[in-house]
Amino acid sequence: MPIIASSKSYRVGRSKTGLGLFATMPIKKGTRIIRYHGPILDSRIPEQDDIENKYLFELNNRWTIDGSVRKNLARYINHSCRPNAESDVRPRERKVFIRAIRNIEPGDEINYDYGTDYFKAYLKPIGCKCPSCEAKRKKQRAEERAERAKVKARKAKKVVAKSSKTKAAKKKKLNGHAVGKTRARA
């Protein structure tokens, strides 16, 4: 029987991506944090199948939970490519629980991987803003800056080398006459 977190173990708060769910006390690995709930939609009914919102949680190819109801605090859990929680889907019971897969410290944002379909449809066009992707982008930008600095340094070195050649050529001239060249006498 999994351990169930108390109702005071999380709070809704401001996150980098909007609102998020944050731990208010330590949550141990394997603990059920919260249940994702809302009206159950049947994909065989056209009116229910045409609903479009970001809070739909697909149980299987027939049943979907519409998590857009305000009482569903689990809808505030954001995506992460390196999550600290996961969804425990139970299609026969038509329930979804969010369970910790790592120990979560107070103040940490609770997040899970939304899956490839959701990622491709909603997150990829705007760019994933999870901490691991932000760190990757930050590292990539730093590498690009370093590469641009190297290219700029090479160009500056070429300019310096070219200007030193022209200075050396100017020094060879003496009073407007080229040194080292023989003149033809008329």
PDB file of C-alpha atoms in Angstrom:
ATOM      1  CA  MET A   1       0.000   0.000   0.000  1.00  0.00           C
ATOM      2  CA  PRO A   2       1.616   3.279  -1.071  1.00  0.00           C
ATOM      3  CA  ILE A   3       2.017   6.090   1.389  1.00  0.00           C
ATOM      4  CA  ILE A   4      -0.382   8.982   0.777  1.00  0.00           C
ATOM      5  CA  ALA A   5       0.848  12.539   1.316  1.00  0.00           C
ATOM      6  CA  SER A   6      -1.161  14.782   3.619  1.00  0.00           C
ATOM      7  CA  SER A   7      -3.258  17.500   2.005  1.00  0.00           C
ATOM      8  CA  LYS A   8      -0.927  20.142   3.442  1.00  0.00           C
ATOM      9  CA  SER A   9       2.164  18.737   1.659  1.00  0.00           C
ATOM     10  CA  TYR A  10       1.799  21.014  -1.382  1.00  0.00           C
ATOM     11  CA  ARG A  11       0.697  24.494  -2.392  1.00  0.00           C
ATOM     12  CA  VAL A  12       0.036  26.365  -5.637  1.00  0.00           C
ATOM     13  CA  GLY A  13       2.612  29.056  -6.325  1.00  0.00           C
ATOM     14  CA  ARG A  14       4.301  31.143  -9.025  1.00  0.00           C
ATOM     15  CA  SER A  15       6.732  29.212 -11.205  1.00  0.00           C
ATOM     16  CA  LYS A  16       8.893  30.099 -14.241  1.00  0.00           C
ATOM     17  CA  THR A  17       6.206  28.699 -16.522  1.00  0.00           C
ATOM     18  CA  GLY A  18       3.188  30.264 -14.794  1.00  0.00           C
ATOM     19  CA  LEU A  19       1.581  28.577 -11.811  1.00  0.00           C
ATOM     20  CA  GLY A  20       3.005  25.392 -10.353  1.00  0.00           C
ATOM     21  CA  LEU A  21       2.569  22.958  -7.468  1.00  0.00           C
ATOM     22  CA  PHE A  22       5.264  23.165  -4.769  1.00  0.00           C
ATOM     23  CA  ALA A  23       6.082  20.881  -1.851  1.00  0.00           C
ATOM     24  CA  THR A  24       5.550  22.415   1.612  1.00  0.00           C
ATOM     25  CA  MET A  25       7.062  19.486   3.505  1.00  0.00           C
ATOM     26  CA  PRO A  26       9.398  16.606   2.583  1.00  0.00           C
ATOM     27  CA  ILE A  27       7.753  14.014   0.319  1.00  0.00           C
ATOM     28  CA  LYS A  28       9.364  10.581   0.264  1.00  0.00           C
ATOM     29  CA  LYS A  29       9.972   8.560  -2.888  1.00  0.00           C
ATOM     30  CA  GLY A  30       6.958   6.378  -3.731  1.00  0.00           C
ATOM     31  CA  THR A  31       4.435   8.612  -1.946  1.00  0.00           C
ATOM     32  CA  ARG A  32       1.136   9.394  -3.668  1.00  0.00           C
ATOM     33  CA  ILE A  33       1.051  13.177  -3.820  1.00  0.00           C
ATOM     34  CA  ILE A  34      -2.266  14.056  -5.407  1.00  0.00           C
ATOM     35  CA  ARG A  35      -5.063  12.662  -7.573  1.00  0.00           C
ATOM     36  CA  TYR A  36      -5.728  14.134 -11.030  1.00  0.00           C
ATOM     37  CA  HIS A  37      -9.519  14.373 -11.215  1.00  0.00           C
ATOM     38  CA  GLY A  38     -12.364  15.882 -13.198  1.00  0.00           C
ATOM     39  CA  PRO A  39     -15.241  14.799 -15.432  1.00  0.00           C
ATOM     40  CA  ILE A  40     -14.642  11.598 -17.401  1.00  0.00           C
ATOM     41  CA  LEU A  41     -15.084  12.081 -21.162  1.00  0.00           C
ATOM     42  CA  ASP A  42     -15.956   9.349 -23.649  1.00  0.00           C
ATOM     43  CA  SER A  43     -14.275   9.668 -27.070  1.00  0.00           C
ATOM     44  CA  ARG A  44     -17.207   7.837 -28.721  1.00  0.00           C
ATOM     45  CA  ILE A  45     -19.483  10.803 -27.982  1.00  0.00           C
ATOM     46  CA  PRO A  46     -18.676  13.530 -30.564  1.00  0.00           C
ATOM     47  CA  GLU A  47     -19.455  16.477 -28.220  1.00  0.00           C
ATOM     48  CA  GLN A  48     -17.031  15.135 -25.616  1.00  0.00           C
ATOM     49  CA  ASP A  49     -14.389  14.156 -28.160  1.00  0.00           C
ATOM     50  CA  ASP A  50     -14.237  17.698 -29.604  1.00  0.00           C
ATOM     51  CA  ILE A  51     -13.281  19.366 -26.289  1.00  0.00           C
ATOM     52  CA  GLU A  52      -9.926  21.124 -26.591  1.00  0.00           C
ATOM     53  CA  ASN A  53      -7.994  22.282 -23.540  1.00  0.00           C
ATOM     54  CA  LYS A  54      -4.552  21.775 -22.043  1.00  0.00           C
ATOM     55  CA  TYR A  55      -5.815  19.831 -19.026  1.00  0.00           C
ATOM     56  CA  LEU A  56      -7.037  16.660 -20.749  1.00  0.00           C
ATOM     57  CA  PHE A  57      -5.441  13.515 -19.336  1.00  0.00           C
ATOM     58  CA  GLU A  58      -5.952  10.473 -21.556  1.00  0.00           C
ATOM     59  CA  LEU A  59      -6.549   7.242 -19.649  1.00  0.00           C
ATOM     60  CA  ASN A  60      -6.750   5.085 -22.772  1.00  0.00           C
ATOM     61  CA  ASN A  61      -8.022   5.526 -26.344  1.00  0.00           C
ATOM     62  CA  ARG A  62     -11.620   5.766 -25.085  1.00  0.00           C
ATOM     63  CA  TRP A  63     -11.602   7.556 -21.703  1.00  0.00           C
ATOM     64  CA  THR A  64     -10.141  10.968 -20.899  1.00  0.00           C
ATOM     65  CA  ILE A  65     -10.179  13.063 -17.729  1.00  0.00           C
ATOM     66  CA  ASP A  66     -11.011  16.746 -18.187  1.00  0.00           C
ATOM     67  CA  GLY A  67      -8.847  18.280 -15.462  1.00  0.00           C
ATOM     68  CA  SER A  68      -9.835  21.884 -16.122  1.00  0.00           C
ATOM     69  CA  VAL A  69     -12.067  22.075 -13.024  1.00  0.00           C
ATOM     70  CA  ARG A  70     -10.691  24.556 -10.463  1.00  0.00           C
ATOM     71  CA  LYS A  71     -10.746  22.010  -7.616  1.00  0.00           C
ATOM     72  CA  ASN A  72      -8.214  19.861  -9.513  1.00  0.00           C
ATOM     73  CA  LEU A  73      -4.945  21.173  -8.039  1.00  0.00           C
ATOM     74  CA  ALA A  74      -3.003  18.479  -9.920  1.00  0.00           C
ATOM     75  CA  ARG A  75      -3.521  20.508 -13.102  1.00  0.00           C
ATOM     76  CA  TYR A  76      -0.890  22.959 -11.794  1.00  0.00           C
ATOM     77  CA  ILE A  77       1.860  20.335 -11.934  1.00  0.00           C
ATOM     78  CA  ASN A  78       4.202  21.384 -14.727  1.00  0.00           C
ATOM     79  CA  HIS A  79       6.195  19.323 -17.227  1.00  0.00           C
ATOM     80  CA  SER A  80       9.844  18.466 -16.746  1.00  0.00           C
ATOM     81  CA  CYS A  81      12.163  16.348 -18.868  1.00  0.00           C
ATOM     82  CA  ARG A  82      13.823  15.269 -15.581  1.00  0.00           C
ATOM     83  CA  PRO A  83      10.792  14.946 -13.297  1.00  0.00           C
ATOM     84  CA  ASN A  84      10.549  14.207  -9.584  1.00  0.00           C
ATOM     85  CA  ALA A  85       7.095  12.590  -9.933  1.00  0.00           C
ATOM     86  CA  GLU A  86       5.190  10.391 -12.366  1.00  0.00           C
ATOM     87  CA  SER A  87       1.598   9.651 -13.228  1.00  0.00           C
ATOM     88  CA  ASP A  88       0.100   6.378 -12.028  1.00  0.00           C
ATOM     89  CA  VAL A  89      -2.713   5.750 -14.536  1.00  0.00           C
ATOM     90  CA  ARG A  90      -5.445   3.264 -13.615  1.00  0.00           C
ATOM     91  CA  PRO A  91      -7.781   3.076 -16.642  1.00  0.00           C
ATOM     92  CA  ARG A  92     -10.088   0.407 -15.192  1.00  0.00           C
ATOM     93  CA  GLU A  93     -10.725   2.527 -12.105  1.00  0.00           C
ATOM     94  CA  ARG A  94     -10.662   5.701 -14.242  1.00  0.00           C
ATOM     95  CA  LYS A  95      -8.205   7.325 -11.847  1.00  0.00           C
ATOM     96  CA  VAL A  96      -4.825   8.981 -12.114  1.00  0.00           C
ATOM     97  CA  PHE A  97      -2.495   9.560  -9.170  1.00  0.00           C
ATOM     98  CA  ILE A  98       0.718  11.559  -9.180  1.00  0.00           C
ATOM     99  CA  ARG A  99       3.450   9.695  -7.288  1.00  0.00           C
ATOM    100  CA  ALA A 100       6.930  10.860  -6.217  1.00  0.00           C
ATOM    101  CA  ILE A 101       9.779   9.029  -7.950  1.00  0.00           C
ATOM    102  CA  ARG A 102      12.437  10.890  -5.928  1.00  0.00           C
ATOM    103  CA  ASN A 103      12.536  12.479  -2.503  1.00  0.00           C
ATOM    104  CA  ILE A 104      11.101  15.990  -2.827  1.00  0.00           C
ATOM    105  CA  GLU A 105      12.279  18.717  -0.481  1.00  0.00           C
ATOM    106  CA  PRO A 106      10.109  21.599   0.790  1.00  0.00           C
ATOM    107  CA  GLY A 107      10.044  24.425  -1.762  1.00  0.00           C
ATOM    108  CA  ASP A 108      10.770  22.123  -4.729  1.00  0.00           C
ATOM    109  CA  GLU A 109       8.353  22.280  -7.626  1.00  0.00           C
ATOM    110  CA  ILE A 110       6.496  19.027  -8.243  1.00  0.00           C
ATOM    111  CA  ASN A 111       6.661  18.032 -11.924  1.00  0.00           C
ATOM    112  CA  TYR A 112       6.315  15.041 -14.217  1.00  0.00           C
ATOM    113  CA  ASP A 113       6.897  14.186 -17.875  1.00  0.00           C
ATOM    114  CA  TYR A 114       3.745  14.897 -19.909  1.00  0.00           C
ATOM    115  CA  GLY A 115       4.680  12.433 -22.659  1.00  0.00           C
ATOM    116  CA  THR A 116       5.705  12.824 -26.295  1.00  0.00           C
ATOM    117  CA  ASP A 117       2.271  13.581 -27.774  1.00  0.00           C
ATOM    118  CA  TYR A 118       1.612  16.528 -25.446  1.00  0.00           C
ATOM    119  CA  PHE A 119       5.234  17.674 -25.750  1.00  0.00           C
ATOM    120  CA  LYS A 120       5.077  17.770 -29.559  1.00  0.00           C
ATOM    121  CA  ALA A 121       1.658  19.458 -29.641  1.00  0.00           C
ATOM    122  CA  TYR A 122       2.061  22.126 -26.964  1.00  0.00           C
ATOM    123  CA  LEU A 123       5.618  22.446 -25.626  1.00  0.00           C
ATOM    124  CA  LYS A 124       7.937  21.986 -28.606  1.00  0.00           C
ATOM    125  CA  PRO A 125       6.562  24.978 -30.579  1.00  0.00           C
ATOM    126  CA  ILE A 126       7.289  27.373 -27.687  1.00  0.00           C
ATOM    127  CA  GLY A 127      10.294  25.522 -26.260  1.00  0.00           C
ATOM    128  CA  CYS A 128      10.409  23.445 -23.104  1.00  0.00           C
ATOM    129  CA  LYS A 129      11.029  25.619 -20.038  1.00  0.00           C
ATOM    130  CA  CYS A 130      11.874  22.868 -17.567  1.00  0.00           C
ATOM    131  CA  PRO A 131      15.101  23.344 -15.562  1.00  0.00           C
ATOM    132  CA  SER A 132      17.038  20.626 -17.428  1.00  0.00           C
ATOM    133  CA  CYS A 133      16.169  22.070 -20.857  1.00  0.00           C
ATOM    134  CA  GLU A 134      16.926  25.610 -19.626  1.00  0.00           C
ATOM    135  CA  ALA A 135      20.349  24.382 -18.426  1.00  0.00           C
ATOM    136  CA  LYS A 136      20.981  22.721 -21.817  1.00  0.00           C
ATOM    137  CA  ARG A 137      20.047  25.919 -23.658  1.00  0.00           C
ATOM    138  CA  LYS A 138      22.208  28.010 -21.306  1.00  0.00           C
ATOM    139  CA  LYS A 139      25.201  25.721 -21.954  1.00  0.00           C
ATOM    140  CA  GLN A 140      24.538  25.809 -25.702  1.00  0.00           C
ATOM    141  CA  ARG A 141      24.351  29.639 -25.692  1.00  0.00           C
ATOM    142  CA  ALA A 142      27.648  29.805 -23.747  1.00  0.00           C
ATOM    143  CA  GLU A 143      29.309  27.499 -26.287  1.00  0.00           C
ATOM    144  CA  GLU A 144      27.974  29.627 -29.165  1.00  0.00           C
ATOM    145  CA  ARG A 145      29.296  32.807 -27.487  1.00  0.00           C
ATOM    146  CA  ALA A 146      32.713  31.169 -27.024  1.00  0.00           C
ATOM    147  CA  GLU A 147      32.748  30.100 -30.687  1.00  0.00           C
ATOM    148  CA  ARG A 148      31.829  33.637 -31.833  1.00  0.00           C
ATOM    149  CA  ALA A 149      34.612  35.022 -29.603  1.00  0.00           C
ATOM    150  CA  LYS A 150      37.123  32.610 -31.212  1.00  0.00           C
ATOM    151  CA  VAL A 151      36.038  33.659 -34.722  1.00  0.00           C
ATOM    152  CA  LYS A 152      36.280  37.332 -33.743  1.00  0.00           C
ATOM    153  CA  ALA A 153      39.763  36.772 -32.266  1.00  0.00           C
ATOM    154  CA  ARG A 154      40.914  35.028 -35.472  1.00  0.00           C
ATOM    155  CA  LYS A 155      39.624  37.926 -37.576  1.00  0.00           C
ATOM    156  CA  ALA A 156      41.363  40.448 -35.309  1.00  0.00           C
ATOM    157  CA  LYS A 157      44.599  38.449 -35.548  1.00  0.00           C
ATOM    158  CA  LYS A 158      44.378  38.477 -39.360  1.00  0.00           C
ATOM    159  CA  VAL A 159      43.790  42.243 -39.355  1.00  0.00           C
ATOM    160  CA  VAL A 160      46.810  42.775 -37.080  1.00  0.00           C
ATOM    161  CA  ALA A 161      48.970  40.525 -39.268  1.00  0.00           C
ATOM    162  CA  LYS A 162      47.841  42.334 -42.423  1.00  0.00           C
ATOM    163  CA  SER A 163      48.500  45.781 -40.914  1.00  0.00           C
ATOM    164  CA  SER A 164      51.977  44.711 -39.746  1.00  0.00           C
ATOM    165  CA  LYS A 165      52.802  43.570 -43.318  1.00  0.00           C
ATOM    166  CA  THR A 166      51.735  46.939 -44.710  1.00  0.00           C
ATOM    167  CA  LYS A 167      53.794  48.744 -42.030  1.00  0.00           C
ATOM    168  CA  ALA A 168      56.821  46.645 -42.959  1.00  0.00           C
ATOM    169  CA  ALA A 169      56.292  47.478 -46.629  1.00  0.00           C
ATOM    170  CA  LYS A 170      56.074  51.206 -45.830  1.00  0.00           C
ATOM    171  CA  LYS A 171      59.311  51.067 -43.810  1.00  0.00           C
ATOM    172  CA  LYS A 172      61.145  49.721 -46.867  1.00  0.00           C
ATOM    173  CA  LYS A 173      60.432  52.957 -48.717  1.00  0.00           C
ATOM    174  CA  LEU A 174      62.951  55.703 -48.136  1.00  0.00           C
ATOM    175  CA  ASN A 175      61.951  59.256 -48.936  1.00  0.00           C
ATOM    176  CA  GLY A 176      59.311  58.057 -51.356  1.00  0.00           C
ATOM    177  CA  HIS A 177      61.754  55.818 -53.231  1.00  0.00           C
ATOM    178  CA  ALA A 178      61.606  52.066 -53.070  1.00  0.00           C
ATOM    179  CA  VAL A 179      64.651  50.497 -51.473  1.00  0.00           C
ATOM    180  CA  GLY A 180      66.148  47.404 -52.980  1.00  0.00           C
ATOM    181  CA  LYS A 181      64.859  48.004 -56.492  1.00  0.00           C
ATOM    182  CA  THR A 182      67.166  48.851 -59.325  1.00  0.00           C
ATOM    183  CA  ARG A 183      66.210  51.717 -61.519  1.00  0.00           C
ATOM    184  CA  ALA A 184      66.641  51.719 -65.184  1.00  0.00           C
ATOM    185  CA  ARG A 185      68.691  54.688 -66.388  1.00  0.00           C
ATOM    186  CA  ALA A 186      67.545  56.670 -69.241  1.00  0.00           C
TER     187      ALA A 186
END
